[in-house]
Amino acid sequence: MTGYNAKGDMATSNGNHRNGHCNGSSSNGNGTGDRQADDLAQENQTYPYEVIQEIADFIVKGAGMRPKIGIICGSGLGSLADIITDAKIFEYEKIPNFPVSTVEGHAGKLVVGHLEGAIVMAMQGRFHFYEGYPLAKCSMPVRVMKLCGVEYLFATNAAGGINPKYAVGDIMLMHDHVNMLGFAGNSPLQGPNDPRFGPRFPALVNSYNKDLINKALEIGKSMGIESNMHVGVYSCLGGPTYETIAELKALRMMGVDAVGMSTVHEVITARHCDMKVFAFSLITNKCSTEYSDMKDEEATHEEVMSVAKNRQKACCELVARLVREIQAES
Ligand SMILES: O=P(O)(O)O[C@@H]1C[C@H](O)[C@@H](CO)O1
Ligand SMILES: Nc1nc2[nH]cnc2c(=O)[nH]1
């Protein structure tokens, strides 16, 4: 199989670099390297269709089943994959050309199995821009899901609540996003477009499936958590820093309700290849937009993980029941 380095570029050796911080030096073994090929590879951070196909084939063959729904577990929400039965588990290290998870709360396992009658594949661990991965690499698994047969992407995340009405532990169903990394000229679709995945210029106005949002709201009602559920706008920043008050103010002025460090590039990649998307944020911390509100407490990843742990039951139930409804309709 073709080797790709940690930047998602073609490597000329057959070694799969497993470290997110590859030095980018030539790997053709002669010490000088084919500079032209290296430069081209650096520019082209996308994975060729054939490589994605090989990874998908590896997973489908290894699992012995073809998933219809893909789930990305946010920070501390890995238990979403624990409710999958008859599971075949793939450690990221053992999947050819797959990146590795480097963040606490992201176990680095792909779980394929049954949930509520549907075949699903769940990522226990996603890839973030701040880990040193280009966006195309962060969202490469979404394309793998597509070629495995996935039609629906469920993306979940932990996020800070900017909307003053949001409380810690609330769930915000995403109905739109502000792509801050995109504002800065960064996209998972940068580089040559392969029309086998999707069009050069995809539209994103209907990215978040309204039917799935409505179903989730109904499920929330029947779970008795409707007052802890919102529909709102998420924005992804590059991280790994949490935001300053001035940044939070600016995001709020732009209509952002919750802020995180993921999901948007996954959604863009999923919509590009025509998957139906459902996404939600678990509000793990409140973000104040006023200096006068500043208290001693600051956001920490420990707090994020602890809130996610406390709310995992509700998140699992929401996901499971939505999967059941999708399965019942098909
Ligand atoms: O993977 P997600 O977006 O759920 O993780 C959020 C963003 C950072 O990775 C981390 C910060 O606490 O949580
Ligand atoms: N950027 C960002 N990501 C988060 N993930 C969980 N909480 C936060 C937050 O407050 N800001």
Short mmCIF file of C-alpha atoms and ligand atoms in Angstrom, two decimals:
data_model
loop_
_atom_site.label_atom_id
_atom_site.label_comp_id
_atom_site.label_asym_id
_atom_site.label_seq_id
_atom_site.Cartn_x
_atom_site.Cartn_y
_atom_site.Cartn_z
CA MET A 1 0.00 0.00 0.00
CA THR A 2 1.16 3.52 -0.68
CA GLY A 3 2.60 5.19 2.41
CA TYR A 4 1.47 8.59 3.59
CA ASN A 5 3.20 10.71 6.16
CA ALA A 6 1.62 12.48 9.08
CA LYS A 7 0.67 15.44 6.93
CA GLY A 8 -1.34 13.22 4.63
CA ASP A 9 1.30 13.54 1.95
CA MET A 10 2.66 10.74 -0.11
CA ALA A 11 5.75 9.22 1.48
CA THR A 12 8.32 7.63 -0.75
CA SER A 13 9.26 4.97 1.78
CA ASN A 14 6.92 2.17 2.70
CA GLY A 15 6.96 3.23 6.36
CA ASN A 16 3.74 4.59 7.81
CA HIS A 17 4.77 7.52 9.97
CA ARG A 18 2.74 7.28 13.11
CA ASN A 19 3.78 10.50 14.71
CA GLY A 20 1.72 13.62 14.16
CA HIS A 21 4.88 15.68 13.95
CA CYS A 22 6.85 14.13 11.14
CA ASN A 23 9.85 16.26 10.19
CA GLY A 24 8.86 16.22 6.55
CA SER A 25 12.31 15.19 5.35
CA SER A 26 12.76 13.18 2.22
CA SER A 27 12.27 9.47 2.71
CA ASN A 28 13.62 8.02 -0.48
CA GLY A 29 16.62 6.72 1.34
CA ASN A 30 19.32 8.54 -0.63
CA GLY A 31 19.50 11.55 1.70
CA THR A 32 18.79 14.09 -1.02
CA GLY A 33 15.30 13.04 -2.01
CA ASP A 34 13.15 13.86 -4.96
CA ARG A 35 12.49 17.48 -4.05
CA GLN A 36 9.91 17.97 -6.73
CA ALA A 37 7.85 15.02 -5.55
CA ASP A 38 8.18 16.15 -1.95
CA ASP A 39 7.08 19.68 -2.78
CA LEU A 40 4.11 18.40 -4.71
CA ALA A 41 3.19 16.13 -1.84
CA GLN A 42 3.46 19.01 0.61
CA GLU A 43 1.10 21.08 -1.48
CA ASN A 44 -1.34 18.26 -1.98
CA GLN A 45 -2.50 17.32 1.48
CA THR A 46 -5.38 15.22 0.25
CA TYR A 47 -5.45 11.44 0.27
CA PRO A 48 -6.05 9.94 -3.17
CA TYR A 49 -9.35 8.15 -3.66
CA GLU A 50 -7.54 4.82 -4.05
CA VAL A 51 -5.90 5.12 -0.63
CA ILE A 52 -9.23 5.92 1.04
CA GLN A 53 -10.73 2.96 -0.83
CA GLU A 54 -7.99 0.66 0.48
CA ILE A 55 -8.62 1.77 4.05
CA ALA A 56 -12.38 1.30 3.63
CA ASP A 57 -11.88 -2.17 2.13
CA PHE A 58 -9.62 -3.09 5.05
CA ILE A 59 -12.32 -2.09 7.53
CA VAL A 60 -15.30 -3.65 5.73
CA LYS A 61 -13.39 -6.88 5.16
CA GLY A 62 -12.09 -6.99 8.73
CA ALA A 63 -15.50 -6.21 10.22
CA GLY A 64 -17.42 -8.47 7.87
CA MET A 65 -20.16 -5.87 7.64
CA ARG A 66 -20.94 -2.63 5.87
CA PRO A 67 -22.02 0.27 8.12
CA LYS A 68 -24.79 2.70 7.26
CA ILE A 69 -24.29 5.23 10.06
CA GLY A 70 -21.00 6.79 11.14
CA ILE A 71 -20.55 8.27 14.59
CA ILE A 72 -17.72 10.54 15.70
CA CYS A 73 -17.38 10.63 19.47
CA GLY A 74 -16.47 13.98 20.96
CA SER A 75 -14.12 14.54 23.90
CA GLY A 76 -15.18 12.30 26.77
CA LEU A 77 -18.04 10.87 24.71
CA GLY A 78 -16.30 7.64 23.74
CA SER A 79 -19.04 5.72 25.53
CA LEU A 80 -21.22 6.37 22.48
CA ALA A 81 -19.25 3.52 20.93
CA ASP A 82 -19.56 1.29 24.00
CA ILE A 83 -23.27 0.72 23.32
CA ILE A 84 -22.45 -0.98 20.01
CA THR A 85 -22.92 -4.75 20.13
CA ASP A 86 -21.15 -7.55 18.21
CA ALA A 87 -18.38 -5.03 17.86
CA LYS A 88 -15.26 -5.40 15.75
CA ILE A 89 -12.68 -3.02 17.13
CA PHE A 90 -9.79 -1.59 15.10
CA GLU A 91 -7.06 0.32 16.87
CA TYR A 92 -6.04 3.29 14.76
CA GLU A 93 -2.41 2.15 14.87
CA LYS A 94 -3.39 -1.04 13.10
CA ILE A 95 -5.37 0.59 10.29
CA PRO A 96 -3.09 1.24 7.31
CA ASN A 97 -2.50 4.94 6.64
CA PHE A 98 -4.70 6.03 9.53
CA PRO A 99 -3.59 8.86 11.85
CA VAL A 100 -3.32 8.30 15.60
CA SER A 101 -5.21 10.04 18.41
CA THR A 102 -3.06 12.13 20.71
CA VAL A 103 -5.66 13.72 22.99
CA GLU A 104 -6.93 12.48 26.34
CA GLY A 105 -10.55 11.36 26.01
CA HIS A 106 -9.99 10.13 22.44
CA ALA A 107 -9.15 6.45 22.72
CA GLY A 108 -8.06 5.91 19.11
CA LYS A 109 -10.34 3.04 18.18
CA LEU A 110 -12.77 2.42 15.39
CA VAL A 111 -15.74 0.32 16.45
CA VAL A 112 -17.98 -1.37 13.88
CA GLY A 113 -21.07 -3.28 14.96
CA HIS A 114 -24.78 -3.20 15.66
CA LEU A 115 -26.83 -0.49 17.27
CA GLU A 116 -30.61 -0.58 17.39
CA GLY A 117 -30.77 -2.87 14.38
CA ALA A 118 -28.44 -0.75 12.25
CA ILE A 119 -24.82 -1.36 11.37
CA VAL A 120 -22.77 1.56 12.57
CA MET A 121 -19.12 2.56 12.73
CA ALA A 122 -17.94 4.82 15.51
CA MET A 123 -14.70 6.72 15.92
CA GLN A 124 -13.59 6.69 19.56
CA GLY A 125 -11.22 9.53 18.97
CA ARG A 126 -11.13 12.20 16.32
CA PHE A 127 -8.30 14.25 14.88
CA HIS A 128 -7.92 17.93 15.60
CA PHE A 129 -6.08 20.68 13.77
CA TYR A 130 -4.16 21.60 16.93
CA GLU A 131 -2.64 18.10 17.02
CA GLY A 132 -0.64 19.15 14.01
CA TYR A 133 -2.80 17.44 11.40
CA PRO A 134 -3.96 19.37 8.33
CA LEU A 135 -7.74 19.58 8.03
CA ALA A 136 -7.85 17.10 5.13
CA LYS A 137 -6.23 14.57 7.42
CA CYS A 138 -8.51 15.43 10.36
CA SER A 139 -11.56 14.65 8.27
CA MET A 140 -10.11 11.86 6.11
CA PRO A 141 -12.00 9.23 8.18
CA VAL A 142 -15.28 10.75 6.98
CA ARG A 143 -14.32 9.79 3.42
CA VAL A 144 -13.37 6.35 4.68
CA MET A 145 -16.84 6.09 6.20
CA LYS A 146 -18.38 7.09 2.88
CA LEU A 147 -16.51 4.40 0.98
CA CYS A 148 -17.46 1.87 3.67
CA GLY A 149 -21.09 2.60 2.76
CA VAL A 150 -22.02 5.16 5.42
CA GLU A 151 -24.95 7.39 4.48
CA TYR A 152 -25.45 9.28 7.75
CA LEU A 153 -22.81 11.06 9.80
CA PHE A 154 -23.45 11.72 13.49
CA ALA A 155 -20.76 14.13 14.72
CA THR A 156 -20.60 14.97 18.41
CA ASN A 157 -18.37 17.34 20.33
CA ALA A 158 -17.71 18.99 23.64
CA ALA A 159 -18.08 22.76 23.41
CA GLY A 160 -18.15 25.96 25.40
CA GLY A 161 -21.57 27.60 25.66
CA ILE A 162 -21.48 31.23 24.53
CA ASN A 163 -25.24 31.69 24.40
CA PRO A 164 -26.05 32.97 27.91
CA LYS A 165 -29.14 30.76 28.00
CA TYR A 166 -27.06 27.60 27.78
CA ALA A 167 -26.10 25.72 30.93
CA VAL A 168 -23.36 23.21 31.51
CA GLY A 169 -24.65 19.76 30.55
CA ASP A 170 -27.08 21.07 27.91
CA ILE A 171 -27.14 19.58 24.45
CA MET A 172 -27.09 21.89 21.44
CA LEU A 173 -28.25 20.36 18.17
CA MET A 174 -26.23 22.02 15.45
CA HIS A 175 -28.25 23.63 12.69
CA ASP A 176 -25.44 25.74 11.28
CA HIS A 177 -21.82 26.66 11.76
CA VAL A 178 -19.36 29.50 11.33
CA ASN A 179 -16.20 28.15 9.77
CA MET A 180 -13.53 30.32 11.41
CA LEU A 181 -10.69 28.23 10.01
CA GLY A 182 -12.28 28.74 6.61
CA PHE A 183 -12.24 32.52 7.20
CA ALA A 184 -8.49 32.11 7.60
CA GLY A 185 -8.21 30.29 4.28
CA ASN A 186 -8.11 26.75 5.56
CA SER A 187 -10.39 24.01 4.30
CA PRO A 188 -10.43 20.20 4.33
CA LEU A 189 -11.27 20.45 0.63
CA GLN A 190 -8.17 22.47 -0.24
CA GLY A 191 -6.13 21.05 -3.07
CA PRO A 192 -7.20 19.19 -6.18
CA ASN A 193 -10.84 18.10 -6.17
CA ASP A 194 -11.69 14.49 -6.93
CA PRO A 195 -15.21 14.48 -8.38
CA ARG A 196 -15.67 10.88 -7.23
CA PHE A 197 -16.09 12.40 -3.77
CA GLY A 198 -18.03 15.51 -4.74
CA PRO A 199 -18.10 18.85 -6.56
CA ARG A 200 -15.38 21.51 -6.55
CA PHE A 201 -17.73 24.09 -5.02
CA PRO A 202 -20.17 22.41 -2.66
CA ALA A 203 -23.05 24.41 -1.16
CA LEU A 204 -23.45 24.21 2.61
CA VAL A 205 -26.74 25.97 3.29
CA ASN A 206 -28.57 22.73 4.05
CA SER A 207 -25.75 20.96 5.80
CA TYR A 208 -27.56 19.92 8.96
CA ASN A 209 -30.44 17.61 8.16
CA LYS A 210 -33.66 19.25 9.37
CA ASP A 211 -35.57 16.01 9.60
CA LEU A 212 -32.92 14.55 11.92
CA ILE A 213 -32.94 17.71 14.04
CA ASN A 214 -36.72 17.49 14.41
CA LYS A 215 -36.54 13.82 15.28
CA ALA A 216 -33.88 14.53 17.89
CA LEU A 217 -36.02 17.28 19.41
CA GLU A 218 -38.92 14.85 19.69
CA ILE A 219 -36.66 12.27 21.28
CA GLY A 220 -35.37 14.92 23.71
CA LYS A 221 -38.96 15.71 24.65
CA SER A 222 -39.77 12.10 25.34
CA MET A 223 -36.58 11.81 27.42
CA GLY A 224 -37.76 14.81 29.45
CA ILE A 225 -34.69 16.87 28.59
CA GLU A 226 -36.27 19.39 26.24
CA SER A 227 -35.40 22.29 28.54
CA ASN A 228 -31.74 21.21 28.34
CA MET A 229 -31.80 21.01 24.57
CA HIS A 230 -31.21 23.81 22.10
CA VAL A 231 -30.79 24.27 18.39
CA GLY A 232 -27.88 26.55 17.61
CA VAL A 233 -24.78 27.61 15.75
CA TYR A 234 -21.35 26.08 16.40
CA SER A 235 -17.99 27.48 15.50
CA CYS A 236 -14.67 25.68 15.38
CA LEU A 237 -11.47 27.52 16.24
CA GLY A 238 -8.02 26.05 15.75
CA GLY A 239 -7.24 25.62 19.45
CA PRO A 240 -5.62 24.33 21.55
CA THR A 241 -6.16 27.51 23.57
CA TYR A 242 -9.58 28.25 24.94
CA GLU A 243 -10.89 31.65 23.90
CA THR A 244 -10.25 35.11 25.29
CA ILE A 245 -13.20 37.23 26.36
CA ALA A 246 -12.72 39.47 23.29
CA GLU A 247 -12.80 36.45 20.99
CA LEU A 248 -15.94 35.15 22.70
CA LYS A 249 -17.58 38.57 22.30
CA ALA A 250 -16.74 38.55 18.58
CA LEU A 251 -18.13 35.03 18.14
CA ARG A 252 -21.33 35.96 19.96
CA MET A 253 -21.75 39.01 17.70
CA MET A 254 -21.46 36.65 14.74
CA GLY A 255 -24.35 34.56 16.06
CA VAL A 256 -22.31 31.69 17.48
CA ASP A 257 -23.92 29.79 20.36
CA ALA A 258 -21.21 27.23 21.12
CA VAL A 259 -17.51 27.07 20.40
CA GLY A 260 -15.19 24.13 20.00
CA MET A 261 -12.18 22.82 18.09
CA SER A 262 -13.64 20.24 15.73
CA THR A 263 -16.65 19.01 13.72
CA VAL A 264 -16.91 21.77 11.09
CA HIS A 265 -14.29 20.24 8.76
CA GLU A 266 -15.89 16.82 9.23
CA VAL A 267 -19.29 18.21 8.29
CA ILE A 268 -17.83 19.97 5.23
CA THR A 269 -16.22 16.71 4.12
CA ALA A 270 -19.43 14.75 4.73
CA ARG A 271 -21.58 17.20 2.81
CA HIS A 272 -19.08 17.29 -0.03
CA CYS A 273 -19.65 13.55 -0.51
CA ASP A 274 -23.40 13.89 0.05
CA MET A 275 -23.81 12.30 3.44
CA LYS A 276 -26.74 13.28 5.67
CA VAL A 277 -25.42 15.05 8.75
CA PHE A 278 -26.62 15.19 12.32
CA ALA A 279 -24.37 16.92 14.86
CA PHE A 280 -24.60 18.03 18.44
CA SER A 281 -22.49 19.79 21.05
CA LEU A 282 -22.47 18.86 24.69
CA ILE A 283 -22.00 22.13 26.56
CA THR A 284 -19.18 21.34 28.97
CA ASN A 285 -18.39 24.85 30.18
CA LYS A 286 -19.91 28.28 30.09
CA CYS A 287 -18.07 31.00 28.19
CA SER A 288 -18.51 34.50 29.51
CA THR A 289 -18.43 37.39 27.07
CA GLU A 290 -18.18 40.03 29.83
CA TYR A 291 -15.03 41.04 31.68
CA SER A 292 -17.18 41.85 34.71
CA ASP A 293 -18.28 38.18 34.86
CA MET A 294 -14.71 36.99 35.02
CA LYS A 295 -14.29 34.70 37.96
CA ASP A 296 -11.33 32.64 39.02
CA GLU A 297 -12.50 29.56 37.16
CA GLU A 298 -11.17 28.94 33.67
CA ALA A 299 -12.05 26.24 31.16
CA THR A 300 -10.00 23.09 31.56
CA HIS A 301 -9.97 19.82 29.66
CA GLU A 302 -10.53 18.01 32.98
CA GLU A 303 -13.80 19.89 33.42
CA VAL A 304 -14.76 19.11 29.83
CA MET A 305 -14.12 15.40 30.39
CA SER A 306 -15.91 15.31 33.70
CA VAL A 307 -19.08 16.97 32.33
CA ALA A 308 -19.02 14.63 29.33
CA LYS A 309 -18.79 11.66 31.69
CA ASN A 310 -21.78 12.88 33.69
CA ARG A 311 -23.89 13.42 30.59
CA GLN A 312 -22.85 10.35 28.61
CA LYS A 313 -26.04 8.45 29.47
CA ALA A 314 -28.30 11.11 27.93
CA CYS A 315 -26.03 11.47 24.90
CA CYS A 316 -25.99 7.70 24.34
CA GLU A 317 -29.78 7.50 24.60
CA LEU A 318 -30.25 10.34 22.13
CA VAL A 319 -27.90 8.73 19.62
CA ALA A 320 -29.34 5.24 20.04
CA ARG A 321 -32.93 6.39 19.64
CA LEU A 322 -32.14 8.45 16.57
CA VAL A 323 -30.36 5.46 15.01
CA ARG A 324 -33.43 3.36 15.80
CA GLU A 325 -35.69 5.84 13.99
CA ILE A 326 -33.45 5.94 10.93
CA GLN A 327 -33.32 2.16 10.86
CA ALA A 328 -37.10 1.87 11.29
CA GLU A 329 -37.61 4.04 8.22
CA SER A 330 -35.37 2.03 5.95
O1 LIG B 1 -13.21 16.56 20.02
P1 LIG B 1 -13.99 17.62 20.68
O2 LIG B 1 -14.32 18.75 19.78
O3 LIG B 1 -15.24 17.08 21.37
O4 LIG B 1 -13.05 18.19 21.84
C1 LIG B 1 -13.14 19.45 22.46
C2 LIG B 1 -12.21 20.41 21.76
C3 LIG B 1 -10.86 20.02 22.33
O5 LIG B 1 -10.35 18.91 21.64
C4 LIG B 1 -11.17 19.63 23.74
C5 LIG B 1 -10.94 20.78 24.66
O6 LIG B 1 -11.30 20.47 25.98
O7 LIG B 1 -12.58 19.30 23.75
N1 LIG B 2 -12.67 26.20 21.70
C1 LIG B 2 -13.27 25.61 22.74
N2 LIG B 2 -13.38 24.29 22.74
C2 LIG B 2 -14.01 23.72 23.79
N3 LIG B 2 -14.27 22.44 24.02
C3 LIG B 2 -14.92 22.37 25.21
N4 LIG B 2 -15.06 23.59 25.72
C4 LIG B 2 -14.50 24.45 24.84
C5 LIG B 2 -14.35 25.87 24.82
O1 LIG B 2 -14.76 26.59 25.72
N5 LIG B 2 -13.74 26.39 23.74
#
